[in-house]
Amino acid sequence: MAMPMPIDMYAIPELHFSDYTAATSSDEDCNYWNHWSPVVNWDSLTCGPGHEGFHDLMETMMEDAAGVMSPQTDPSVEEEGCSNSATTTEVTTADDEVDDSLEDFNKGLRLVHLLMAAAEALTGANNSRDLVMVILVRLKELVSPTHGTNMERLAAYFTDALRVIVEGAHSTKHLNWIANSGGNDNRHQIDMLTAFQLLQDMSPHVKFAHFTANQAILESVAHDRRVHIVDYDIMEGTQWASLMQALASRKDGPHIRITAISRTGSARRSIATVQETGRRLTAFAASIGQPFSFHQCRLDSDETFRPSALKLARGEAVVFNCMLHLPHQSYRAGESVESFLRGAAELKARVVTLVEEDAGPTGKEVGFVGRFMDRLHHYSAVYDSMEAGFPMQGRARALVERVFLGPRIAASLARIYRMGESESGSWGEWLVEEGFRGVDISFANHCQAKLLLGLFNDGYGLEEMGCKNKLVLSWKSRRLLSASVWTPFVNS
Amino acid sequence: MFPPKKASSMNSQERGVCVQPDSGLVLTTDPKPRLRWTVELHERFVDAVAQLGGPDKATPKTIMRVMGVNGLTLYHLKSHLQKFRLGKQPHKDFNDHSIKNASALELQRNSASSSAMIGRNMNEMQMEVQRRLHEQLEVQKHLQLRIEAQGKYMQSILEKAYQTLAGENLKNNINGSHHLHQANMTPPQDFTSSFPLNPNFASFQDQLNVYGGGDDQLDHHLHHHQFMPNSSNNTENLCVGMNNNSNKNKRPLFWNNEDLRLHHHDDHLGTASSSLCLDTDPFKDVSLDRITSSSENNYINIDPISDMYDTKPLLHHQEDILGDASATDNKKLFERPSPKRAHSLQPADQRMSPMISTGTPF
């Protein structure tokens, strides 16, 4: 498999693996390798069945890595060398004799360790860009974004994400698997819409977020004549379709005004432009007889929200809706979200609905590797949950992964890498610090969420947390998404 | 008056209680100890409140002083006073009732005063349970409607997107879509053309490519069906399959809970779950026809979307069905006159949520 790998073969120092040595060049690097000790204590980790100990696995890994650096010294056959070694150094371990599931498990385990090693190599005490690339090369041979088990596909995206980090921002041209429209916008948009539809069917993430927020909003504006919703990231506007339906069925329902926050640029590759969404929502509202008006509010060039940019009317109940980490959304800069939430306090919003993903461990001691592994764990849970929704339809899942999850993973890892130790905790915690008060999740809301999850796989779980103002969607004990309701403290 | 048997069974469900030795207060033994307002305690409370001039005049602090009960906190009194104020009238009646119970049960002192509390709690709990059940049913109903609304909205978006794409394809495609042009140019479809394409055909092709190689069954189907000379039914199926299946298989996904079944079992179209069929596509109605006429489980589809909703065993079945369907499909195609379109559209819409008037709203 031909890959434009920027590894200079001559720069690879001498390596000693069991009985195998590669051609060497410089001497300084040689020392480095010889003194290199595995930063991860393999022995402390549990082994998979079929392996006598980690020792086998490690040796296998080393052999794999070594296999990449084949004895050819001619740089012109660099690419061929890689592909040759791929076929010739296919390590035959005891795996070949055991059944498929075991093999998958072992392979999955191997991938996890390779990824972990890559993360370590990227930021650990003995970080080395070359080592990372070596590991990534090997990983790339083992995985594919469209084939194989969940772990394999996930590892493919993680590998690519790491590669993007290592190569720096200018490597966008190497985005192999990460969604690239390639064709025209319309085709891409259809892809995204189809993927979104599939996503909604496969998993309850989106519905859980939307419905929980909507129910909280409905309850808080129960007696208002005018409601003004400010939506941080309206995407395709699905959330408001069901809210409008709920309000339209009321005898004298309120007039709804939605202001969608829009950003300059990046509209081309989004699932829908804000204007389109506005048109659709207006048409939908008309079809169900809901008094409705739609507005846009542009963010500044640095994506800061200015409350003054908002047009308010007298006597309206202001609702701030902040959906952050749904699978089909992009990452938003922290400062931007902060400015939005602060705006809610400033404008004395009636209620703020927030949906975010599980933040994972934070703190100084966690480090990049810890967060990396946490993300791996998180997304493997997401992948598993998708599979549970559509066990047979690998292609559908591959589409969703390519269009949505892959870019999310890349963005997530890039963010973690950039932010380093200043990674903040969840937005919920931030709101508490800013003086927001939680609004209890009602029995009806909780009930609705439970019923919704009942329509999907059993593996989904629901928890009520944080002083009763938060509902958390989890997959088999791994928390995925949390929906919480707040109000600025001034409103009492 | 509750039969003793029930009382004891209630007892087993109750949280553990223990009587405080010094103050005589009854507290629960669960992690967050809560005070049990026994009849006696409540009587003292009422007396104290009366002494202080009524529930509106009395304050928790003064009540506490007057009652002079150890271990009673302001917190307890605050909440109890609030309840007392709110439900003053019924509370009194209840009080009388529970007094009767208590006096009868006082004979069985060893059960402690918690038996009176049992009676009271039974009532409260029953009311609570009923209230919750009712609420739950309401929530269920609303959830259905909301999911529908969302589905309809998604459907409209997808339809618009496909329309735009079809428009683009019309402009762009030159090769191999000679028939495509023909099909599009003549709105009352020329069925005699061997390739009365769904204008979306090109997009489906792309989609198939987009999803990449992989699923063996799908590839097999594709090779088998894609370039068949009599491919009208193929493209039909592409559309139909989507329409049919996306609705059909969505139903098990959404409505597996008996209580949530809103529509009849024979409702092939399901509800507003999104289908990927074109709005303006004349074939849409044909598909509706076919759906209603063909038996339930004959999905005649080979397209990728429906593949996603199918389960493995059925895929084999489809191959057989396809052969049969093609004959009937063509017949349907040829004998469909325009007026029938409106007719077929009607029942579908009526089966949809009443909130959208007949005919596609957007």
Coordinates of N, CA, C and O in Angstrom, one line a residue, chain A residues 200 206-218 229 236-250 256 258 280-281 284-285 287-288 290 292 321 323 448 452, chain B residues 141-154 157 353 355-356 362:
Chain A
Q200 N -29.7 9.4 13.6 CA -30.9 9.5 14.4 C -31.6 8.2 14.6 O -32.2 7.9 15.7
V206 N -29.2 12.2 19.5 CA -29.8 13.5 19.1 C -31.2 13.7 19.7 O -31.5 14.8 20.2
K207 N -32.0 12.7 19.7 CA -33.4 12.8 20.2 C -33.3 13.1 21.7 O -34.1 13.9 22.2
F208 N -32.4 12.4 22.4 CA -32.3 12.6 23.8 C -32.0 14.1 24.1 O -32.7 14.7 24.9
A209 N -31.0 14.6 23.4 CA -30.6 15.9 23.7 C -31.8 16.9 23.4 O -32.2 17.7 24.2
H210 N -32.4 16.8 22.2 CA -33.4 17.7 21.8 C -34.6 17.6 22.6 O -35.2 18.6 23.1
F211 N -35.1 16.4 22.9 CA -36.3 16.3 23.6 C -36.2 16.7 25.1 O -37.1 17.3 25.6
T212 N -35.1 16.4 25.7 CA -34.9 16.8 27.1 C -34.9 18.3 27.2 O -35.5 18.9 28.0
A213 N -34.1 18.9 26.3 CA -34.1 20.4 26.3 C -35.4 21.0 26.0 O -35.9 21.9 26.7
N214 N -36.1 20.4 25.0 CA -37.4 21.0 24.7 C -38.4 20.9 25.8 O -39.2 21.8 26.1
Q215 N -38.4 19.8 26.5 CA -39.3 19.6 27.6 C -39.1 20.6 28.7 O -40.0 21.2 29.2
A216 N -37.8 20.8 29.0 CA -37.4 21.8 30.0 C -37.9 23.2 29.5 O -38.4 24.0 30.3
I217 N -37.7 23.5 28.3 CA -38.1 24.8 27.7 C -39.6 24.9 27.8 O -40.2 26.0 28.3
L218 N -40.3 23.9 27.4 CA -41.8 24.0 27.5 C -42.3 24.3 28.9 O -43.2 25.1 29.1
I229 N -36.2 32.1 21.4 CA -35.1 31.1 21.6 C -33.9 31.5 20.9 O -34.0 31.8 19.7
E236 N -29.5 21.8 11.4 CA -30.6 21.7 10.5 C -31.9 22.0 11.1 O -33.0 21.9 10.4
G237 N -31.9 22.4 12.3 CA -33.1 22.9 13.0 C -34.1 21.8 13.4 O -35.2 22.2 13.8
T238 N -33.7 20.6 13.5 CA -34.7 19.5 13.8 C -35.2 19.7 15.2 O -36.4 19.3 15.5
Q239 N -34.4 20.2 16.1 CA -34.9 20.3 17.5 C -36.2 21.1 17.6 O -37.1 20.8 18.4
W240 N -36.3 22.2 16.8 CA -37.4 23.1 16.9 C -38.7 22.6 16.3 O -39.8 23.0 16.6
A241 N -38.5 21.6 15.4 CA -39.7 21.0 14.8 C -40.6 20.4 15.9 O -41.8 20.6 15.9
S242 N -40.0 19.6 16.7 CA -40.8 18.9 17.7 C -41.3 19.9 18.8 O -42.4 19.8 19.4
L243 N -40.5 21.0 19.1 CA -40.9 22.0 20.0 C -42.1 22.7 19.5 O -43.1 22.9 20.2
M244 N -42.1 23.0 18.2 CA -43.2 23.8 17.6 C -44.4 22.9 17.6 O -45.5 23.4 17.9
Q245 N -44.3 21.7 17.4 CA -45.4 20.8 17.4 C -46.1 20.8 18.8 O -47.3 20.9 18.9
A246 N -45.2 20.7 19.8 CA -45.7 20.7 21.2 C -46.4 22.0 21.5 O -47.5 21.9 22.2
L247 N -45.9 23.1 21.0 CA -46.6 24.3 21.4 C -47.8 24.6 20.5 O -48.7 25.2 21.0
A248 N -47.8 24.1 19.3 CA -48.9 24.4 18.4 C -50.2 23.7 18.9 O -51.3 24.1 18.6
S249 N -49.9 22.6 19.6 CA -51.1 21.9 20.1 C -51.8 22.5 21.3 O -52.8 22.1 21.7
R250 N -51.2 23.5 21.8 CA -51.8 24.3 22.9 C -52.9 25.1 22.4 O -52.9 25.6 21.2
I256 N -43.5 32.1 18.7 CA -42.1 31.7 18.9 C -41.2 32.5 17.9 O -41.5 32.7 16.8
I258 N -37.2 32.5 16.9 CA -35.9 31.8 17.0 C -34.8 32.6 16.4 O -34.9 33.0 15.2
R280 N -36.7 26.5 6.2 CA -37.4 25.3 6.5 C -38.3 25.4 7.7 O -39.4 24.9 7.7
L281 N -37.7 26.0 8.7 CA -38.5 26.1 10.0 C -39.7 27.0 9.8 O -40.8 26.7 10.3
F284 N -42.2 24.9 8.0 CA -42.8 24.0 8.9 C -43.8 24.6 9.8 O -44.9 24.1 10.1
A285 N -43.4 25.7 10.4 CA -44.3 26.4 11.3 C -45.6 26.8 10.6 O -46.7 26.6 11.2
S287 N -47.0 25.3 8.3 CA -47.8 24.1 8.0 C -48.5 23.6 9.2 O -49.5 22.9 9.1
I288 N -48.0 23.9 10.4 CA -48.8 23.5 11.6 C -49.5 24.6 12.3 O -50.0 24.5 13.4
Q290 N -48.3 27.5 13.5 CA -47.6 28.1 14.6 C -47.0 29.5 14.3 O -46.2 29.6 13.4
F292 N -44.7 32.2 14.0 CA -43.2 32.0 14.1 C -42.5 33.1 13.3 O -42.9 33.6 12.3
N321 N -30.4 28.2 24.1 CA -30.2 26.7 23.9 C -28.8 26.5 23.4 O -28.3 27.0 22.4
M323 N -26.5 23.4 22.4 CA -26.2 22.0 22.1 C -24.7 22.0 21.6 O -24.3 22.6 20.7
Q448 N -40.0 10.9 29.9 CA -39.9 11.0 28.5 C -38.5 10.4 28.0 O -38.5 9.6 27.1
L452 N -38.0 7.2 25.7 CA -37.2 7.3 24.5 C -36.1 6.2 24.4 O -35.9 5.5 23.4
Chain B
K141 N -47.8 9.8 25.0 CA -48.5 10.4 23.8 C -47.7 11.5 23.2 O -47.5 11.6 22.0
H142 N -47.2 12.4 24.0 CA -46.5 13.5 23.5 C -45.3 13.1 22.8 O -44.9 13.7 21.8
L143 N -44.6 12.1 23.4 CA -43.3 11.7 22.8 C -43.6 11.2 21.3 O -42.8 11.5 20.4
Q144 N -44.6 10.4 21.2 CA -45.0 9.9 19.8 C -45.1 11.1 18.9 O -44.5 11.1 17.8
L145 N -45.9 12.1 19.3 CA -46.1 13.2 18.4 C -44.8 13.9 18.1 O -44.6 14.4 16.9
R146 N -44.0 14.1 19.1 CA -42.8 14.8 18.9 C -41.9 14.1 17.9 O -41.2 14.7 17.1
I147 N -41.8 12.8 18.1 CA -40.9 12.0 17.2 C -41.4 12.1 15.8 O -40.7 12.3 14.8
E148 N -42.7 12.0 15.6 CA -43.3 12.2 14.3 C -43.0 13.5 13.7 O -42.6 13.6 12.5
A149 N -43.1 14.6 14.5 CA -42.8 15.9 14.0 C -41.4 16.0 13.5 O -41.1 16.5 12.4
Q150 N -40.5 15.5 14.2 CA -39.1 15.5 13.8 C -38.9 14.7 12.5 O -38.2 15.2 11.7
G151 N -39.6 13.6 12.5 CA -39.4 12.7 11.3 C -39.9 13.5 10.0 O -39.3 13.5 9.0
K152 N -41.1 14.1 10.2 CA -41.6 14.8 9.0 C -40.7 15.9 8.6 O -40.5 16.2 7.4
Y153 N -40.2 16.6 9.5 CA -39.3 17.7 9.2 C -38.0 17.2 8.5 O -37.6 17.8 7.5
M154 N -37.5 16.1 9.0 CA -36.3 15.5 8.3 C -36.6 15.1 6.9 O -35.9 15.3 6.0
I157 N -36.6 18.0 4.6 CA -35.2 18.4 4.3 C -34.6 17.5 3.2 O -34.0 18.0 2.2
S353 N -49.9 12.3 10.7 CA -50.4 13.1 11.8 C -51.4 14.1 11.3 O -51.2 14.7 10.3
M355 N -52.0 16.9 12.1 CA -51.6 18.3 12.1 C -51.1 18.8 10.8 O -51.0 20.0 10.5
I356 N -50.8 17.9 9.9 CA -50.4 18.4 8.5 C -51.5 18.1 7.6 O -52.0 17.0 7.5
F362 N -44.8 21.1 2.3 CA -43.6 21.9 1.8 C -42.7 21.1 1.0 O -42.7 20.9 -0.1

